[in-house]
Amino acid sequence: MSTDLKIFKIGGGILDEVSQLHRFLAELARVPGPKILVHGGGKGASQMLHDLGITPQMVQGRRITDAATLDIVTMFYAGKTNKQVVALLQAEGVNALGLSGADGNVIRAVKRPVTDIDYGFVGDLPADAVQAGLLHQLLQSGLLPVLCAITHDGQGQLLNTNADTIASTVARALTPHYAVELHFCFEKNGVLADVNDDDSVIPQLTAAQYQQLRSEGVIAAGMVPKLDNAFAALEAGVTRVVIEHAQRINEPVKTILCRS
Amino acid sequence: MSTDLKIFKIGGGILDEVSQLHRFLAELARVPGPKILVHGGGKGASQMLHDLGITPQMVQGRRITDAATLDIVTMFYAGKTNKQVVALLQAEGVNALGLSGADGNVIRAVKRPVTDIDYGFVGDLPADAVQAGLLHQLLQSGLLPVLCAITHDGQGQLLNTNADTIASTVARALTPHYAVELHFCFEKNGVLADVNDDDSVIPQLTAAQYQQLRSEGVIAAGMVPKLDNAFAALEAGVTRVVIEHAQRINEPVKTILCRS
């Protein structure tokens, strides 16, 4: 385990703005060493569903991935977004290679069981979902794998999987090969002590401090599942988790999560 | 050069019918040895362009790939079709891995120069377009590369490239590593002496015989560019070119093209 591997996850905010995406990818190209990029989807898929007259199915505030929706998100995430990101990285001199979970069987998911809600074609990731060997081989060849949020079940069915979950599951799976740093990149400078003050970045956050701030309501809403996920990755052997602004990955302002 | 490599190209007719696609992929899984699959697009992309109110731009009977069309064909070919094919091959126990030309810089194209017609975002392939090294490495790892008809220019621009051209250019590029067989699979049993008689397959066809049949008008229309392309590949060192029915790749009925 002689090298560090950095895994970056980007989401909708960056993907929706081409200029932001360009700038992020140019910064990413400057980061030394082996890297993996995981991306979610932007608003484009929702817009296309709307343009095609497909109404998003929502149950208890959660989107249901029906067959028509799966088709569109597969086209958008694995097609348009993934290939655009790969082509832009190639233009930056980075030998990127885009993958869905089906490619090389790199992420095999399990369709979420139907309980009170049927989420449709949504894939959850068991502990052994990721085939780390292929990713390791691609990294050793100097490639930068770009993973989209589409997986498969091994039986021919594509599935829609949360991109944060993919990033942390891939990070865990690669800990036998690398000291893994997991970077969640978004539109804020890090975890904020005051959600309205972008300069209130908490530079370091332990699990105990997180629980305290969460119980006080300082950390709330969308950050909670992200940080739960992040601390779980730390517990599972990921060396470091970083929460940072997608435009500032090469700057010192960020939140670094610590095991204790 | 101890092994044979078989490159299969499939097009619209098979991709438009899910049951035909399933059957072709099940047959493909039975073919021994290293393989590459190249696919074009089906009618789905045209239908989606229509559903989104994007009118296909045609000049002198040729489709122009404008930016909106490129977006849709990228989504369809690199997203939906490519990932569906990969997931179905995985279900057949074949470790498929989908690629556009941008992925791993595997096919770098040149945007077609504007002359009397501006074809838009269409990519032509120079002789050195294909990075054979990565394909060879993936094949050596037991993977089956699945190439879609989307390439890039190395400057961040995706391009739409003819799938027959991709298949023959990839075949040529891999001749230093393998004895390459190039298989064009379609909805007929081979090159027919009588286009209305599916049993009139010409089992072997030399370049001289082809020129004769072409001058007599026996071979015409869509078969001409396909066969020109195929004989050019033979001349360039491809060991064998086969024209066959996509549902019958493991049966003896087919046309084998011979150098002389």
XYZ file of C-alpha atoms in Angstrom:
520
model
C 0.000 0.000 0.000
C 2.577 2.501 -1.156
C 0.343 5.085 -2.828
C -2.590 7.227 -1.940
C -5.736 7.023 -4.011
C -8.068 9.998 -4.118
C -11.733 9.408 -4.915
C -13.737 12.512 -5.849
C -17.509 12.641 -5.898
C -19.383 15.426 -7.693
C -23.104 15.965 -7.952
C -25.839 17.953 -9.580
C -24.709 21.483 -8.772
C -21.467 21.139 -10.719
C -22.849 18.979 -13.504
C -25.618 21.453 -14.295
C -23.222 24.307 -15.095
C -20.830 23.541 -17.953
C -18.419 26.319 -16.898
C -18.293 24.942 -13.326
C -17.765 21.427 -14.650
C -14.896 22.612 -16.879
C -13.241 24.399 -13.976
C -13.618 21.410 -11.641
C -12.128 19.038 -14.233
C -9.210 21.400 -14.891
C -8.531 21.446 -11.123
C -8.895 17.664 -10.954
C -6.291 17.311 -13.712
C -3.823 19.153 -11.450
C -4.268 16.727 -8.520
C -1.285 14.330 -8.525
C -1.483 10.547 -8.159
C -4.121 7.913 -8.880
C -7.710 9.152 -8.839
C -11.283 7.963 -9.381
C -14.192 10.283 -10.161
C -17.783 9.401 -9.223
C -20.596 11.545 -10.560
C -24.296 11.758 -9.903
C -26.779 13.249 -12.289
C -27.794 16.836 -12.780
C -31.140 18.419 -13.478
C -30.850 17.505 -17.173
C -32.420 14.103 -16.659
C -35.410 15.640 -14.846
C -35.783 18.193 -17.627
C -35.721 15.492 -20.282
C -38.306 13.413 -18.400
C -40.476 16.532 -18.347
C -39.909 17.244 -22.061
C -40.910 13.668 -22.884
C -44.047 13.972 -20.758
C -42.865 11.423 -18.184
C -44.078 12.496 -14.743
C -41.640 11.747 -11.922
C -43.166 9.180 -9.595
C -42.781 10.263 -5.986
C -43.784 8.250 -2.912
C -43.286 9.795 0.549
C -40.978 12.383 -0.989
C -38.732 9.762 -2.604
C -38.408 9.401 -6.332
C -39.439 6.063 -7.765
C -37.337 4.777 -10.655
C -39.828 3.205 -13.048
C -38.715 1.647 -16.357
C -39.127 4.864 -18.372
C -37.199 6.859 -15.775
C -34.429 4.256 -15.648
C -34.059 4.532 -19.439
C -33.662 8.300 -19.262
C -31.288 8.362 -16.283
C -29.170 5.639 -17.922
C -28.972 7.723 -21.093
C -28.138 10.845 -19.160
C -25.744 9.547 -16.540
C -23.975 6.754 -18.453
C -24.302 8.469 -21.835
C -24.287 12.228 -21.954
C -22.748 13.172 -18.587
C -20.223 10.346 -18.353
C -18.939 10.787 -21.903
C -18.866 14.582 -21.651
C -16.781 14.334 -18.459
C -14.450 11.760 -20.029
C -13.964 13.802 -23.224
C -13.250 16.982 -21.208
C -10.715 15.142 -19.038
C -9.042 13.781 -22.175
C -8.763 17.392 -23.383
C -7.000 18.176 -20.069
C -4.492 15.420 -20.824
C -6.031 12.969 -18.336
C -6.621 9.446 -19.620
C -10.143 9.022 -18.255
C -12.284 5.936 -18.834
C -16.005 5.987 -18.082
C -17.763 3.079 -16.436
C -21.205 2.087 -15.270
C -21.402 -0.655 -12.682
C -22.224 -3.140 -15.457
C -18.936 -2.467 -17.283
C -16.461 -5.121 -16.267
C -19.048 -6.055 -13.605
C -17.373 -3.367 -11.536
C -20.370 -2.670 -9.264
C -22.981 -5.355 -8.820
C -26.011 -4.084 -6.938
C -29.135 -5.674 -5.493
C -32.534 -4.283 -6.453
C -33.971 -2.657 -3.357
C -36.507 -5.031 -1.781
C -40.127 -3.891 -1.865
C -41.420 -3.112 1.638
C -43.990 -0.380 2.210
C -42.471 1.441 -0.767
C -41.465 -0.034 -4.123
C -38.603 2.182 -5.222
C -38.509 0.499 -8.617
C -35.180 0.002 -10.367
C -32.991 1.224 -7.525
C -29.862 -0.716 -6.634
C -28.431 -1.047 -3.122
C -24.819 -2.063 -2.659
C -23.891 -5.104 -0.578
C -20.464 -5.084 1.112
C -18.926 -7.087 -1.758
C -20.536 -5.051 -4.570
C -17.316 -3.580 -5.961
C -14.800 -5.573 -8.022
C -11.735 -3.721 -6.783
C -9.378 -5.748 -8.986
C -10.449 -4.159 -12.257
C -10.353 -0.624 -10.811
C -6.884 -1.343 -9.407
C -5.726 -2.620 -12.799
C -7.071 0.452 -14.626
C -5.404 2.760 -12.072
C -2.119 0.872 -12.447
C -2.365 1.494 -16.213
C -2.543 5.240 -15.579
C -6.255 5.520 -16.300
C -8.722 7.614 -14.316
C -11.973 5.635 -13.929
C -15.087 7.849 -14.113
C -18.005 6.056 -12.479
C -21.605 7.040 -13.065
C -24.491 6.196 -10.756
C -25.851 3.327 -12.876
C -25.220 -0.226 -11.662
C -26.539 -3.667 -12.615
C -27.782 -6.795 -10.862
C -25.778 -9.357 -12.864
C -29.032 -10.679 -14.371
C -29.239 -8.116 -17.167
C -31.052 -5.409 -15.230
C -29.560 -1.918 -14.932
C -30.247 -0.100 -11.660
C -30.082 3.483 -10.389
C -27.802 3.828 -7.356
C -27.027 6.806 -5.126
C -23.698 8.347 -6.186
C -22.571 9.115 -2.597
C -23.104 5.440 -1.769
C -21.096 4.400 -4.839
C -18.228 6.725 -3.845
C -18.011 5.430 -0.281
C -18.457 1.763 -1.258
C -15.732 2.046 -3.906
C -13.498 3.820 -1.371
C -13.929 0.999 1.149
C -13.329 -1.670 -1.486
C -9.991 -0.145 -2.490
C -8.539 0.120 1.034
C -6.647 -3.198 0.620
C -4.772 -1.661 -2.332
C -4.372 2.015 -1.369
C -4.517 4.539 1.444
C -7.829 6.016 0.261
C -8.907 9.643 0.541
C -12.589 10.216 -0.205
C -13.504 13.747 -1.358
C -17.118 14.901 -1.443
C -17.190 18.026 -3.624
C -20.156 20.369 -3.648
C -21.110 24.061 -3.760
C -19.976 25.014 -0.249
C -16.508 25.359 1.212
C -16.974 22.450 3.622
C -19.138 21.634 6.637
C -20.305 25.013 7.905
C -20.836 26.029 11.534
C -23.329 28.590 10.186
C -25.111 27.424 7.055
C -25.519 31.053 5.942
C -21.821 31.909 6.314
C -19.588 30.302 3.700
C -16.524 31.351 5.743
C -17.606 29.331 8.809
C -15.935 26.128 7.622
C -15.188 23.594 10.352
C -11.622 22.537 9.437
C -11.719 19.227 11.311
C -14.651 17.189 12.526
C -14.565 14.043 14.639
C -17.426 11.588 14.855
C -18.150 12.757 18.401
C -18.203 16.430 17.365
C -20.489 15.561 14.443
C -22.979 13.807 16.742
C -22.921 16.842 19.048
C -23.483 19.357 16.213
C -26.169 17.161 14.749
C -28.032 16.919 18.058
C -27.823 20.734 18.342
C -29.271 21.094 14.836
C -26.161 22.913 13.539
C -25.661 20.171 10.972
C -28.963 19.242 9.394
C -30.855 18.422 6.213
C -28.828 17.147 3.242
C -25.540 17.093 5.134
C -26.731 14.378 7.537
C -26.885 11.405 5.141
C -23.683 12.649 3.461
C -21.808 12.771 6.769
C -23.307 9.512 8.090
C -22.046 7.908 4.901
C -18.651 9.604 5.257
C -18.067 8.567 8.873
C -19.134 5.016 8.036
C -16.440 4.985 5.316
C -13.853 6.209 7.856
C -14.871 3.470 10.278
C -14.525 0.929 7.465
C -10.891 1.809 6.809
C -10.893 4.821 4.480
C -7.930 6.954 5.579
C -9.480 10.364 5.242
C -12.772 11.943 4.166
C -12.779 15.519 2.877
C -15.803 17.776 2.311
C -14.903 20.665 0.016
C -15.961 23.115 -2.668
C -15.790 21.611 -6.157
C -14.006 24.696 -7.485
C -11.409 24.716 -4.683
C -10.089 21.192 -4.413
C -6.496 22.465 -4.688
C -7.008 25.126 -1.987
C -6.610 24.545 1.772
C -10.191 25.510 2.755
C -12.100 22.288 3.471
C -13.464 20.056 6.215
C -11.438 16.966 7.068
C -13.296 14.246 8.914
C -11.359 12.351 11.578
C -12.093 8.999 13.148
C -11.639 10.393 16.666
C 0.185 -13.595 -32.743
C -0.985 -16.889 -31.299
C -4.718 -16.213 -31.023
C -7.546 -15.198 -33.240
C -9.609 -12.162 -32.372
C -13.182 -11.938 -33.625
C -14.736 -8.505 -34.038
C -18.523 -8.469 -34.456
C -20.454 -5.490 -35.737
C -24.214 -5.207 -35.241
C -26.551 -2.464 -36.391
C -30.014 -1.067 -36.183
C -32.039 -4.099 -37.238
C -30.875 -6.167 -34.262
C -30.755 -3.325 -31.743
C -34.361 -2.319 -32.435
C -35.760 -5.708 -31.413
C -34.986 -6.676 -27.826
C -35.691 -10.372 -28.489
C -33.302 -10.377 -31.481
C -30.670 -8.589 -29.422
C -31.014 -11.150 -26.607
C -30.640 -14.007 -29.046
C -27.628 -12.479 -30.759
C -25.893 -11.855 -27.425
C -26.608 -15.417 -26.261
C -25.029 -16.697 -29.500
C -22.100 -14.314 -29.065
C -21.505 -15.695 -25.568
C -21.022 -19.150 -27.158
C -18.278 -17.979 -29.534
C -14.904 -19.011 -28.054
C -11.830 -16.796 -27.749
C -11.221 -13.054 -27.502
C -13.940 -10.882 -29.005
C -14.890 -7.229 -29.513
C -18.435 -6.047 -30.233
C -19.129 -2.836 -32.153
C -22.671 -1.520 -32.285
C -24.389 1.220 -34.198
C -27.620 2.826 -33.162
C -31.157 1.730 -33.696
C -34.297 3.659 -34.502
C -34.680 4.630 -30.839
C -32.517 7.720 -31.215
C -34.570 8.924 -34.200
C -37.766 8.311 -32.258
C -36.476 10.287 -29.278
C -35.398 13.177 -31.514
C -38.930 13.167 -32.896
C -40.504 12.996 -29.410
C -38.398 15.973 -28.311
C -39.430 17.942 -31.399
C -35.920 17.935 -32.904
C -36.192 17.674 -36.692
C -33.462 15.580 -38.307
C -31.338 17.810 -40.515
C -30.779 16.202 -43.904
C -28.596 17.573 -46.716
C -28.400 15.643 -49.991
C -29.881 12.627 -48.261
C -27.239 12.604 -45.523
C -28.069 13.231 -41.891
C -26.376 16.243 -40.319
C -25.324 15.795 -36.698
C -26.074 19.129 -35.052
C -25.417 19.727 -31.339
C -28.896 18.623 -30.221
C -28.691 15.466 -32.328
C -25.205 14.667 -31.001
C -26.546 14.928 -27.434
C -29.338 12.470 -28.178
C -27.222 9.958 -30.110
C -24.569 10.083 -27.362
C -27.249 9.352 -24.760
C -28.701 6.579 -26.857
C -25.592 4.866 -28.208
C -23.149 5.368 -25.298
C -25.848 5.313 -22.612
C -28.895 3.206 -23.215
C -27.769 0.814 -25.956
C -24.198 0.309 -24.773
C -25.151 -0.303 -21.135
C -28.084 -2.546 -22.069
C -25.784 -4.677 -24.236
C -23.128 -4.829 -21.512
C -25.637 -5.762 -18.791
C -27.162 -8.498 -20.999
C -23.708 -9.918 -21.782
C -22.881 -9.911 -18.058
C -26.071 -11.934 -17.530
C -24.725 -14.404 -20.125
C -21.560 -14.768 -18.055
C -19.469 -12.621 -20.411
C -17.363 -9.921 -18.762
C -18.244 -7.095 -21.148
C -16.987 -3.522 -20.772
C -18.559 -0.692 -22.762
C -16.501 2.057 -24.340
C -16.955 5.163 -26.412
C -13.944 6.385 -28.334
C -13.299 8.964 -25.603
C -12.884 6.270 -22.922
C -9.196 5.582 -22.502
C -8.779 7.689 -25.673
C -9.446 4.440 -27.496
C -10.668 6.040 -30.750
C -9.605 9.580 -31.551
C -11.437 10.950 -34.575
C -11.168 14.088 -36.683
C -14.264 16.237 -37.220
C -15.195 15.907 -40.873
C -13.964 18.987 -42.750
C -16.667 21.273 -44.123
C -16.713 21.205 -47.922
C -19.951 21.652 -49.855
C -21.723 19.958 -46.943
C -21.193 20.607 -43.234
C -21.978 17.262 -41.647
C -21.736 18.759 -38.171
C -20.338 16.681 -35.327
C -19.289 13.705 -37.415
C -15.915 12.101 -36.813
C -13.750 10.477 -39.477
C -11.022 8.050 -38.486
C -7.415 8.621 -39.514
C -5.205 5.536 -39.885
C -3.835 5.958 -36.345
C -7.217 6.640 -34.699
C -7.325 3.476 -32.577
C -5.201 2.972 -29.443
C -4.807 -0.774 -29.871
C -2.785 -1.129 -26.657
C -5.711 -0.566 -24.307
C -8.012 -2.883 -26.274
C -5.292 -5.543 -26.239
C -4.852 -5.125 -22.482
C -8.597 -5.423 -21.836
C -8.797 -8.531 -24.049
C -5.813 -10.066 -22.226
C -7.719 -9.514 -18.957
C -10.606 -11.594 -20.298
C -12.867 -8.621 -20.964
C -15.073 -8.186 -24.032
C -14.912 -4.522 -25.136
C -18.261 -3.216 -26.441
C -17.657 -0.165 -28.617
C -20.390 2.290 -29.494
C -20.295 4.668 -32.463
C -19.370 7.767 -30.432
C -15.783 9.015 -30.675
C -13.977 12.202 -29.616
C -11.441 14.635 -31.064
C -9.109 14.843 -28.055
C -10.131 18.491 -27.532
C -13.251 17.724 -25.511
C -15.661 17.313 -28.423
C -17.639 14.098 -28.833
C -18.321 13.013 -32.424
C -20.681 10.625 -34.203
C -18.826 8.027 -36.289
C -20.081 5.319 -38.627
C -20.081 1.978 -36.799
C -18.933 -0.043 -39.860
C -15.935 2.295 -40.114
C -15.182 1.832 -36.408
C -15.335 -1.954 -36.768
C -12.959 -2.077 -39.729
C -10.548 0.525 -38.300
C -10.381 -1.341 -34.975
C -9.863 -4.609 -36.877
C -6.925 -3.168 -38.813
C -5.391 -1.645 -35.690
C -5.367 -5.002 -33.902
C -3.671 -6.987 -36.692
C -0.226 -6.563 -35.036
C -1.580 -8.397 -31.959
C -4.010 -10.949 -33.401
C -5.148 -12.775 -36.495
C -8.338 -10.730 -36.830
C -11.692 -11.935 -38.130
C -14.181 -9.151 -38.819
C -17.849 -10.185 -38.739
C -20.564 -7.897 -40.122
C -23.868 -9.192 -38.721
C -27.187 -8.118 -40.172
C -30.646 -9.377 -41.089
C -29.655 -11.485 -44.085
C -27.769 -14.753 -44.331
C -24.821 -13.184 -46.157
C -24.162 -11.560 -49.520
C -27.005 -12.759 -51.725
C -26.821 -13.573 -55.454
C -30.545 -12.741 -55.542
C -31.548 -10.074 -53.054
C -35.049 -11.578 -52.851
C -33.833 -15.106 -52.086
C -32.365 -15.514 -48.615
C -31.034 -18.938 -49.643
C -28.869 -17.494 -52.442
C -25.895 -16.822 -50.161
C -22.551 -16.536 -51.949
C -20.299 -18.654 -49.682
C -17.041 -17.066 -50.824
C -16.387 -13.798 -52.567
C -13.080 -12.499 -53.900
C -12.409 -8.839 -54.599
C -12.469 -9.572 -58.343
C -15.807 -11.408 -58.087
C -17.211 -8.546 -56.035
C -16.215 -5.975 -58.679
C -17.834 -8.156 -61.342
C -21.111 -8.574 -59.412
C -21.134 -4.910 -58.575
C -20.700 -3.886 -62.198
C -23.559 -6.248 -63.114
C -25.778 -4.618 -60.470
C -26.199 -7.910 -58.549
C -24.643 -6.299 -55.509
C -26.002 -2.804 -54.989
C -27.337 -0.221 -52.576
C -26.386 -0.585 -48.903
C -24.107 -3.581 -49.514
C -21.659 -1.531 -51.611
C -20.165 0.716 -48.899
C -20.193 -2.258 -46.482
C -18.245 -4.455 -48.916
C -15.890 -1.668 -50.032
C -15.102 -1.184 -46.355
C -14.718 -4.948 -45.833
C -12.344 -5.513 -48.768
C -10.292 -2.487 -47.690
C -9.904 -4.137 -44.263
C -8.785 -7.384 -45.928
C -6.223 -5.494 -48.004
C -4.991 -3.819 -44.815
C -4.178 -7.121 -43.130
C -7.401 -8.358 -41.556
C -7.310 -12.164 -41.921
C -10.929 -12.771 -42.777
C -14.145 -10.799 -43.220
C -17.476 -12.552 -42.721
C -20.935 -11.275 -43.650
C -23.615 -13.192 -41.794
C -27.015 -13.220 -40.140
C -26.938 -11.860 -36.597
C -29.038 -14.781 -35.336
C -26.833 -17.411 -37.026
C -23.254 -16.535 -36.151
C -22.646 -20.100 -34.924
C -24.107 -21.683 -38.081
C -22.168 -22.390 -41.289
C -24.318 -20.230 -43.601
C -22.400 -16.999 -44.302
C -20.311 -15.172 -46.894
C -16.553 -15.226 -46.397
C -14.606 -12.546 -48.220
C -11.230 -13.557 -49.646
C -8.357 -11.369 -50.724
C -8.024 -13.183 -54.043
